[in-house]
Coordinates of C-alpha atoms (C1' of nucleotides) in Angstrom, one line a residue:
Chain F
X9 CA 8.5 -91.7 99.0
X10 CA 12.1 -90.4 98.5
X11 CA 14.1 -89.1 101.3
X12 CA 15.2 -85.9 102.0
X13 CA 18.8 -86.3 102.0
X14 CA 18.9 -84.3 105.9
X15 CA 22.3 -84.2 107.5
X16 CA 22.6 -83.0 111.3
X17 CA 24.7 -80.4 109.4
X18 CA 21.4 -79.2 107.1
X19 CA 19.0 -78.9 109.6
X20 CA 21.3 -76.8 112.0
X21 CA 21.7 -74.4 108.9
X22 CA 18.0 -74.4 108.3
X23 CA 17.5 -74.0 112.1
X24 CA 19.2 -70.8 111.7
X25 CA 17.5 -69.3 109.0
X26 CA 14.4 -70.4 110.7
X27 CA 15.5 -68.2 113.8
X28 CA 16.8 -65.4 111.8
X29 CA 13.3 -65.3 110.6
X30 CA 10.6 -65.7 113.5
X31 CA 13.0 -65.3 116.4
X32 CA 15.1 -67.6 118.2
X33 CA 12.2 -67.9 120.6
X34 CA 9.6 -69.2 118.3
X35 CA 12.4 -71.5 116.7
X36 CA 10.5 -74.9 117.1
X37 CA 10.7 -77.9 116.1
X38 CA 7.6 -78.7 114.4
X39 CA 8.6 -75.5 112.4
X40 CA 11.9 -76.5 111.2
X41 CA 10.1 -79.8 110.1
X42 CA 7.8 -78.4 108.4
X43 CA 10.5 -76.3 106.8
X44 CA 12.3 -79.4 106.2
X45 CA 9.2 -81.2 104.4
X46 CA 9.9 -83.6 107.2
X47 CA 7.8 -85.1 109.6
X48 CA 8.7 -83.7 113.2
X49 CA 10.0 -87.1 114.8
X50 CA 12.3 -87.6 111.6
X51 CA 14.6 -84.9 113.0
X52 CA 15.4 -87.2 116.2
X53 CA 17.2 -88.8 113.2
X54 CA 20.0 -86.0 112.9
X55 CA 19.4 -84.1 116.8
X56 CA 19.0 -85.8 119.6
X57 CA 16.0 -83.2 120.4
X58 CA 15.2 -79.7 120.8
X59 CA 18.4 -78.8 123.7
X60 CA 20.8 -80.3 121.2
X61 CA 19.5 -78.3 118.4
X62 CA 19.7 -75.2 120.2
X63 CA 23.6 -76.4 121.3
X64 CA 24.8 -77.4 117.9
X65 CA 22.9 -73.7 116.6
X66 CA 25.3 -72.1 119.1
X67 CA 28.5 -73.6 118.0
X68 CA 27.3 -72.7 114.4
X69 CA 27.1 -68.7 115.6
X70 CA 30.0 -68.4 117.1
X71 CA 31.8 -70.4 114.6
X72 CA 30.4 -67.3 112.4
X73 CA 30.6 -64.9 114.2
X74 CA 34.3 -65.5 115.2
X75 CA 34.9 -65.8 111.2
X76 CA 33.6 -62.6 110.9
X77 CA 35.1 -60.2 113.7
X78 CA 38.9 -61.8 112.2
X79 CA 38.2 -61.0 109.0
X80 CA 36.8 -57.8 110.6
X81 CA 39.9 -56.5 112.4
X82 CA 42.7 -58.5 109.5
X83 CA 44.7 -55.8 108.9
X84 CA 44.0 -53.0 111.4
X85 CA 45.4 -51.9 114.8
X86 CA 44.3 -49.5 117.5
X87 CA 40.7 -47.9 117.1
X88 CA 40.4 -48.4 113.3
X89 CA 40.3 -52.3 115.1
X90 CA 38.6 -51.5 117.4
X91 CA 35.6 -49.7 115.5
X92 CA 35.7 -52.4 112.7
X93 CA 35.1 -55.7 115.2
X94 CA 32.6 -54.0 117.4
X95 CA 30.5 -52.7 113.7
X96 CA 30.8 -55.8 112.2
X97 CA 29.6 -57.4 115.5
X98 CA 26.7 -55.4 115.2
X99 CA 26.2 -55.4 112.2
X100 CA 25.9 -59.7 112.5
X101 CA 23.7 -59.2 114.8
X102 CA 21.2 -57.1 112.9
X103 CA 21.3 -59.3 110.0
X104 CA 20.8 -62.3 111.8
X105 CA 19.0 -61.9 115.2
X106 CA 17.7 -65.0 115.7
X107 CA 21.0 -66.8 115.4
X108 CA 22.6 -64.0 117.2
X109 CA 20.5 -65.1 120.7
X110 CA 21.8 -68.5 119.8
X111 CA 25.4 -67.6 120.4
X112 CA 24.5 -66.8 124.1
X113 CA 24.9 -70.2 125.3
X114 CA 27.7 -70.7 127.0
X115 CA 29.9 -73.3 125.4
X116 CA 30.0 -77.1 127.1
X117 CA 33.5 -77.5 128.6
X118 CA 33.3 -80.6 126.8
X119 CA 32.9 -79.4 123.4
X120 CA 36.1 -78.6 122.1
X121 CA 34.4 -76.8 118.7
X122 CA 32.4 -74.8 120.4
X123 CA 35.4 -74.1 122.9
X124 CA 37.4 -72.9 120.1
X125 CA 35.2 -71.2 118.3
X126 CA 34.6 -69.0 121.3
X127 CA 38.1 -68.4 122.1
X128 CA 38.7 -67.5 118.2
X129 CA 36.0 -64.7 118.8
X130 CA 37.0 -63.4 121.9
X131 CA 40.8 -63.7 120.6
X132 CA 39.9 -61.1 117.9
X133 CA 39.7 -58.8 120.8
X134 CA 42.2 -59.5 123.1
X135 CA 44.5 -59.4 120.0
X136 CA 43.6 -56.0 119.3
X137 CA 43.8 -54.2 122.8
X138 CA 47.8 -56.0 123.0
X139 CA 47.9 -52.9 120.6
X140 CA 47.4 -50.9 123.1
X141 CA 50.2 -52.4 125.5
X142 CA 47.5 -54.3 127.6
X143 CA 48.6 -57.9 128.9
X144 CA 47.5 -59.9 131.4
X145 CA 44.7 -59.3 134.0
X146 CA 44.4 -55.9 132.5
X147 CA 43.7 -57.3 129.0
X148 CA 41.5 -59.4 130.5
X149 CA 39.5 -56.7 131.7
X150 CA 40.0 -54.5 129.0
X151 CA 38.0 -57.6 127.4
X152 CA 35.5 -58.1 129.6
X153 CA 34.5 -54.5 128.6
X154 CA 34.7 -54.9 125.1
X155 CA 32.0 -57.7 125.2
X156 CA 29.9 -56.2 128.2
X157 CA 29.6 -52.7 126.3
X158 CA 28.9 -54.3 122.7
X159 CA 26.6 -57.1 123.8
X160 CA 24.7 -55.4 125.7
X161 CA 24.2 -52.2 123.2
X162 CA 23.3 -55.3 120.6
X163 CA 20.8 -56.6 123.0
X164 CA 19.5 -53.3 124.3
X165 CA 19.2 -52.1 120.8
X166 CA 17.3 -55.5 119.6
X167 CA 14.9 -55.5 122.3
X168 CA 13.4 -51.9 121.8
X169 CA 15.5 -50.6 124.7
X170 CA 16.5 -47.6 123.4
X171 CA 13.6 -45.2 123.6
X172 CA 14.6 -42.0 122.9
X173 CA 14.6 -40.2 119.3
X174 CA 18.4 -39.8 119.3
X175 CA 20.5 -41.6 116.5
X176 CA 21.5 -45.5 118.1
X177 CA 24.1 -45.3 115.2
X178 CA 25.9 -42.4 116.6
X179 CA 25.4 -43.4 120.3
X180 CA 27.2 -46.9 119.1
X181 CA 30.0 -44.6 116.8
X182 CA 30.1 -42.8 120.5
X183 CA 30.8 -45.4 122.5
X184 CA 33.4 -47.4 120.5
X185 CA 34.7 -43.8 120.4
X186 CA 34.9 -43.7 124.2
X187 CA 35.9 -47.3 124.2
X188 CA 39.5 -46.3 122.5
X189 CA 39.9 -43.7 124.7
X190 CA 39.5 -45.7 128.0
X191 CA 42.0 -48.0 126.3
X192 CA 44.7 -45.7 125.7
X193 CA 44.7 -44.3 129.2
X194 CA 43.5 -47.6 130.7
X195 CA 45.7 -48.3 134.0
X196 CA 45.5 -50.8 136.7
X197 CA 43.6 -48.7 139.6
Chain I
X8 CA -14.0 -75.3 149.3
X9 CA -12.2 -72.3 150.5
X10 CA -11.2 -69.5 147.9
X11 CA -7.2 -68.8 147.5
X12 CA -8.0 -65.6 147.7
X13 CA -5.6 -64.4 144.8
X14 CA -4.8 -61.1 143.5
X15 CA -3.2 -59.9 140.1
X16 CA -0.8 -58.1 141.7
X17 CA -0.5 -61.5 144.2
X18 CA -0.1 -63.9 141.3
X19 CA 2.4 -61.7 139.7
X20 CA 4.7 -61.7 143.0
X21 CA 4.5 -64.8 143.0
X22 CA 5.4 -65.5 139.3
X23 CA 8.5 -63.0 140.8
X24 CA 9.5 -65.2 143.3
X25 CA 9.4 -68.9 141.0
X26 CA 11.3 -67.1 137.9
X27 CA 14.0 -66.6 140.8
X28 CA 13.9 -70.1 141.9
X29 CA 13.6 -71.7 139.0
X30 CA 14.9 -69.8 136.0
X31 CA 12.8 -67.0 133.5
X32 CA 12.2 -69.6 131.1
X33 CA 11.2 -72.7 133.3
X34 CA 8.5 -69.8 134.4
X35 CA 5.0 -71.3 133.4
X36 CA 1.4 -71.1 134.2
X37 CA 1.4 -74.4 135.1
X38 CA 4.1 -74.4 137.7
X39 CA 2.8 -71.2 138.7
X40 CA -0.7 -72.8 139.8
X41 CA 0.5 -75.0 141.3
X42 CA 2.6 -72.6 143.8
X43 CA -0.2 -71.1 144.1
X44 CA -2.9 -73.6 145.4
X45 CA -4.9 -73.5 142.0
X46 CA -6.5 -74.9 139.2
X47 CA -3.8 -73.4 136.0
X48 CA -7.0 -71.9 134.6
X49 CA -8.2 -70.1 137.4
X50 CA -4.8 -67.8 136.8
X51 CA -6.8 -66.6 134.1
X52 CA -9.6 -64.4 136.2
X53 CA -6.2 -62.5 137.3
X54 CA -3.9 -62.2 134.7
X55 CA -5.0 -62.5 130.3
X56 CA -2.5 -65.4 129.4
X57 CA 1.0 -65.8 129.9
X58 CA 1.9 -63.1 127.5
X59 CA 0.5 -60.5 130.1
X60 CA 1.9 -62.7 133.1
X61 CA 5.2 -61.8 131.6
X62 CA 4.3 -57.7 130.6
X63 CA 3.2 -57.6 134.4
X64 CA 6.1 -58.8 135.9
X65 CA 8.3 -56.2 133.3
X66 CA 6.7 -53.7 134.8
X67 CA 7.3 -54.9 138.7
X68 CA 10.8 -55.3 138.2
X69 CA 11.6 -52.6 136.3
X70 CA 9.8 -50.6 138.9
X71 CA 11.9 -52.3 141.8
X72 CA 15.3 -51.5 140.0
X73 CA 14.3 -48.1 139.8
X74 CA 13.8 -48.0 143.7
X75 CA 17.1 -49.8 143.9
X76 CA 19.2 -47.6 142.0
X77 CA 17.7 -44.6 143.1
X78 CA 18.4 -45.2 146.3
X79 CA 21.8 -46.1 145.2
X80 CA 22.3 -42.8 144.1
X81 CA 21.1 -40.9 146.9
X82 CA 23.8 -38.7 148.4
X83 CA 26.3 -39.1 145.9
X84 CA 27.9 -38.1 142.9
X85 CA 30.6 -38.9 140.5
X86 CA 32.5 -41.7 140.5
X87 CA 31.1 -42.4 143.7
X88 CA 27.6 -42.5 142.3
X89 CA 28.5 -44.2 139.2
X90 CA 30.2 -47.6 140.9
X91 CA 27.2 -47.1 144.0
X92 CA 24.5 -47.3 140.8
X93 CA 26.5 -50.1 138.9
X94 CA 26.9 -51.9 141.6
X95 CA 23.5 -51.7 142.7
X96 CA 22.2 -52.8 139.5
X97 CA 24.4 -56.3 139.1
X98 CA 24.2 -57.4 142.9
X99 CA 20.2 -56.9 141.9
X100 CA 20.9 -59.1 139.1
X101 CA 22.4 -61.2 141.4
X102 CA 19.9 -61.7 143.8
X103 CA 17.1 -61.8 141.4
X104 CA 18.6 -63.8 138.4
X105 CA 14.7 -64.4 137.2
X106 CA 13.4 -61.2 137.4
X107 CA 16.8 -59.7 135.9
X108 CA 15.2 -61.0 132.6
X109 CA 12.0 -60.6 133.0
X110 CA 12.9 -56.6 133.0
X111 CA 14.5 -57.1 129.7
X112 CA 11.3 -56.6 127.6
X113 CA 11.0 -53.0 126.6
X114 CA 7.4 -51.2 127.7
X115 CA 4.3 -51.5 126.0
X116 CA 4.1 -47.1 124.3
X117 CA 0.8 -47.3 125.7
X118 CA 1.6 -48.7 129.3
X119 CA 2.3 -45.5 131.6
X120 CA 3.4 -47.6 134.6
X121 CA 5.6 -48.9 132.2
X122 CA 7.0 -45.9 130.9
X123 CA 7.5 -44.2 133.8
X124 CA 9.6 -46.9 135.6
X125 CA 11.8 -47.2 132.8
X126 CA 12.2 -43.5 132.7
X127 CA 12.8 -43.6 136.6
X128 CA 15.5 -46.2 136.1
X129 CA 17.3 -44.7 133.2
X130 CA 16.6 -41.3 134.7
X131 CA 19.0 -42.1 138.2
X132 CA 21.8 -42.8 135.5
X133 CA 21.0 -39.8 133.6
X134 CA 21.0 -37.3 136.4
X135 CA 24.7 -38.7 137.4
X136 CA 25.9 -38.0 134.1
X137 CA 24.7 -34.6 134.6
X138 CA 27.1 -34.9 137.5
X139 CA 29.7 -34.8 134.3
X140 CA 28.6 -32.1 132.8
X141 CA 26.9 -33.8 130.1
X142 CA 23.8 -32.6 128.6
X143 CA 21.9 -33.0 125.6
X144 CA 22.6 -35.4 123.0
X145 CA 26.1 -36.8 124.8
X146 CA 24.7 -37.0 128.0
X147 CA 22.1 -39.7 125.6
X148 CA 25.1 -41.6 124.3
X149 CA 26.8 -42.0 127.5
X150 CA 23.7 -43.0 129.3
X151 CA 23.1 -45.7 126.7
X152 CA 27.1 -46.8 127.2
X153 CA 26.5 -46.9 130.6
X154 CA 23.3 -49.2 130.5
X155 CA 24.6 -51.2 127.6
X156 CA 28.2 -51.7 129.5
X157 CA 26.2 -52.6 132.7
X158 CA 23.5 -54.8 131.3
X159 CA 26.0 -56.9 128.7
X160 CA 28.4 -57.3 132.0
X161 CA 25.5 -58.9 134.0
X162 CA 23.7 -61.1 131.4
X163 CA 27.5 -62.4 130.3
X164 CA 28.0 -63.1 133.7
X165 CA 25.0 -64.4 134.6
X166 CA 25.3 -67.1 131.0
X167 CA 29.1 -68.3 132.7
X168 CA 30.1 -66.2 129.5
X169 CA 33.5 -65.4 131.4
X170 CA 35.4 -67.8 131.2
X171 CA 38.8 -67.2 132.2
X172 CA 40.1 -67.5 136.1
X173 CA 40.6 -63.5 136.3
X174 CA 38.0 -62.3 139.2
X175 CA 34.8 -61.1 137.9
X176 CA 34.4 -59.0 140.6
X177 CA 37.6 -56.9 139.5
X178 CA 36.9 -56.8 135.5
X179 CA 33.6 -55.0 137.1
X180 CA 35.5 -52.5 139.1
X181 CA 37.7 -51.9 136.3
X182 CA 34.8 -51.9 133.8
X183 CA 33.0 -48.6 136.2
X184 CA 36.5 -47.2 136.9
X185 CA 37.0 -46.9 132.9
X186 CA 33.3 -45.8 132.6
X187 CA 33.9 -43.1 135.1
X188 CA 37.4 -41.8 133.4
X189 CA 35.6 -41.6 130.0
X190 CA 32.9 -39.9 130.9
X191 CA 35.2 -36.7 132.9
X192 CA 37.3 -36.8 129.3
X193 CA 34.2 -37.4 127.3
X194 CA 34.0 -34.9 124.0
X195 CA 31.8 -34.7 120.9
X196 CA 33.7 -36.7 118.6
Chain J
dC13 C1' 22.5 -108.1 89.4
dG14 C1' 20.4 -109.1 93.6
dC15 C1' 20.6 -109.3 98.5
dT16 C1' 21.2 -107.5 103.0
dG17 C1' 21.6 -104.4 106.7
dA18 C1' 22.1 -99.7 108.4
dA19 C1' 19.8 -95.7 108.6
dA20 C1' 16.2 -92.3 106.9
dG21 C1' 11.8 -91.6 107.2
dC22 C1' 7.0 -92.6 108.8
dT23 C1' 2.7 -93.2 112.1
dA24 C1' 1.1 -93.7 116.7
dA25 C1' 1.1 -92.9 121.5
dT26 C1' 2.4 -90.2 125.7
dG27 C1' 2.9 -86.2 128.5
dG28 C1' 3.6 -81.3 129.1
dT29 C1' 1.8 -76.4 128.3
dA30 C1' -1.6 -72.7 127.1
dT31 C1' -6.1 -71.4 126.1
dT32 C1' -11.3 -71.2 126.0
dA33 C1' -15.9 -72.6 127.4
dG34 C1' -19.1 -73.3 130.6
dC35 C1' -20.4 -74.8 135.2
dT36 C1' -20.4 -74.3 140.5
dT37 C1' -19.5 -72.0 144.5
dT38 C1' -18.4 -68.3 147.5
dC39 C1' -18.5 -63.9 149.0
dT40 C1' -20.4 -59.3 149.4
dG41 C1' -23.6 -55.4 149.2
dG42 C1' -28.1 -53.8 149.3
Chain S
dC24 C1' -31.3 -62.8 153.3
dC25 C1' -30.7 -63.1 148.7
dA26 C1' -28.9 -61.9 144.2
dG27 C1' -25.3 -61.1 141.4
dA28 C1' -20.4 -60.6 140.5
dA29 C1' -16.4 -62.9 140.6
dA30 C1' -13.3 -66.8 142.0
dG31 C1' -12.5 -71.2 141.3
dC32 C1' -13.4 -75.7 139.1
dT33 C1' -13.6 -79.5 135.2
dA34 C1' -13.6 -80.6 130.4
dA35 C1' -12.1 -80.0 125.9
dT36 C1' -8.9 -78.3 122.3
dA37 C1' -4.6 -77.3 120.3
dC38 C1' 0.3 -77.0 120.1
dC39 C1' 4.9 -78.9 121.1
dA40 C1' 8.6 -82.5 122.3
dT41 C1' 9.8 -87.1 123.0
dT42 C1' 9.8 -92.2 122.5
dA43 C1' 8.6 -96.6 120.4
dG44 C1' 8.2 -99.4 116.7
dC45 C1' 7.4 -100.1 111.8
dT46 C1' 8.5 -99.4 106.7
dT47 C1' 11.3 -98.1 103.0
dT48 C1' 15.3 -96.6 100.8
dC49 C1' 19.9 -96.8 99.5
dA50 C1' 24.7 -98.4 99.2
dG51 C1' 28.0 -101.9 99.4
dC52 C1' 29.2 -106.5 98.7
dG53 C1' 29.0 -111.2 97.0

DNA sequence: CGCTGAAAGCTAATGGTATTAGCTTTCTGG
DNA sequence: CCAGAAAGCTAATACCATTAGCTTTCAGCG
């Protein structure tokens, strides 16, 4: 029987497709084996079991996702930033929702990968509102907002929350919108 | 042997009251049961499966946050209103960290209790907005900034998500302060 | 070229969860 | 008081995750 050449790197990147498929809920195990042509206990070879998995997944995302929004806002300032980072966040999350619920765990404060790859992605951000003069605690809450506002429409929006018959593309367009403007008249209150 | 004596609506509180304790996730029949006095398939002459468990208690919390925020709103307006509904809405979050996600599934279209307690909820935002002067389609898009803004805040909190020292308590005031000086300069864009 | 050991893969066994079937017991209403 | 509906039970089935222990492959080295 010849092996399958499986590398804790391969089935974290088959984990995700598996996720971006059924749903990061219904990402299992015996699933990704199966995907794997792998017997399920063979993956205790490469995870140490279904937590890790959904750790190393995490670190993955972000890794991403953190590629993405830098590439996102390379060469822009102010509200052209602003828009570009918060779409392509979206837009991550629509083409891959599964791996987007993976990036919700909050990194170990012993991982240094995952540590980094988080501060890369919320860097993106903070980078872009020193454009607008904010520092300090008030960047930090200018932040805060940033994340709050386009997580949760991404979550909102993926869960069916949004009920009524109005466009969720210009409610999003909106908000960003609104977003800029609190950022230019944003002052410590 | 005596009967338990159980209700749907009593097994569902109670499901409440564990996904509290215990976490959304580490929610199961099994556990359940057992907090309950009962055989894990006895649940079933109350509630279809755990799928339903889950639709039921959607529809109980979503019900109590429209109580809550209501009742936040009562007798204000504004900025006043707007921090009173926020800040309703994450200490709930707070004080219910199970039933927080539990609310997060969107109604059933053909589940009236449903319906109407989500409109209840979203309607206390709306009618602030209204507060605003907004109507119509932007009153739409800055209700759905408002809940995204709100909801992203409190499941990024509630994941450690922020990491930094800066007070999370004050990002949230900031966050409702910007919310409320973007909504009196809000324009179709 | 062959041997040897690390590691990849397997099967089997265990324990947890959800679900269904079918039985027993308890209330309650006529 | 008794008859039936419904609450509760046990047993059986089917997933899933995990651990233990065995077999096989492959790569490196003599």
């Amino acid at each position: 029987m010849p092996r399958a050449g499986l590398t804790p790197a391969a089935v974290v990147r088959e984990a995700a497709v598996l996720a971006d498929e059924v749903g990061y809920d219904r990402l299992t195990l015996a699933a990704l084996a199966g995907r794997l042509g792998v017997a399920l206990p063979s993956l205790y070879k490469h995870i140490k079991g279904a937590d890790d998995l959904h750790r190393k997944l995490a670190v993955l995302v972000t890794t991403e996702v953190a590629d993405e929004l830098t590439t996102a806002a390379a060469g822009r300032a102010g509200g052209d930033a602003l828009c570009a980072v918060a779409t392509a966040f979206r837009e991550y999350a629509r083409r891959h929702p599964g791996r987007y619920v993976a990036a919700q765990r909050a990194p170990d404060p012993a991982d240094p990968e995952h540590l980094a790859a988080a501060e890369r992605a919320v860097g993106a951000v903070y980078a872009i509102l020193r454009g607008y003069g904010l520092t300090g605690d008030a960047a930090v809450d200018a932040t805060r907002m940033f994340r709050a506002a386009v997580h949760g429409f991404i979550t909102l929006e993926a869960a069916g929350g949004f009920g009524l018959p109005r466009e969720i593309d210009r409610s999003f367009d909106q908000m960003v919108s609104a977003l800029d403007t609190a950022y230019r008249g944003w002052r410590s209150r």
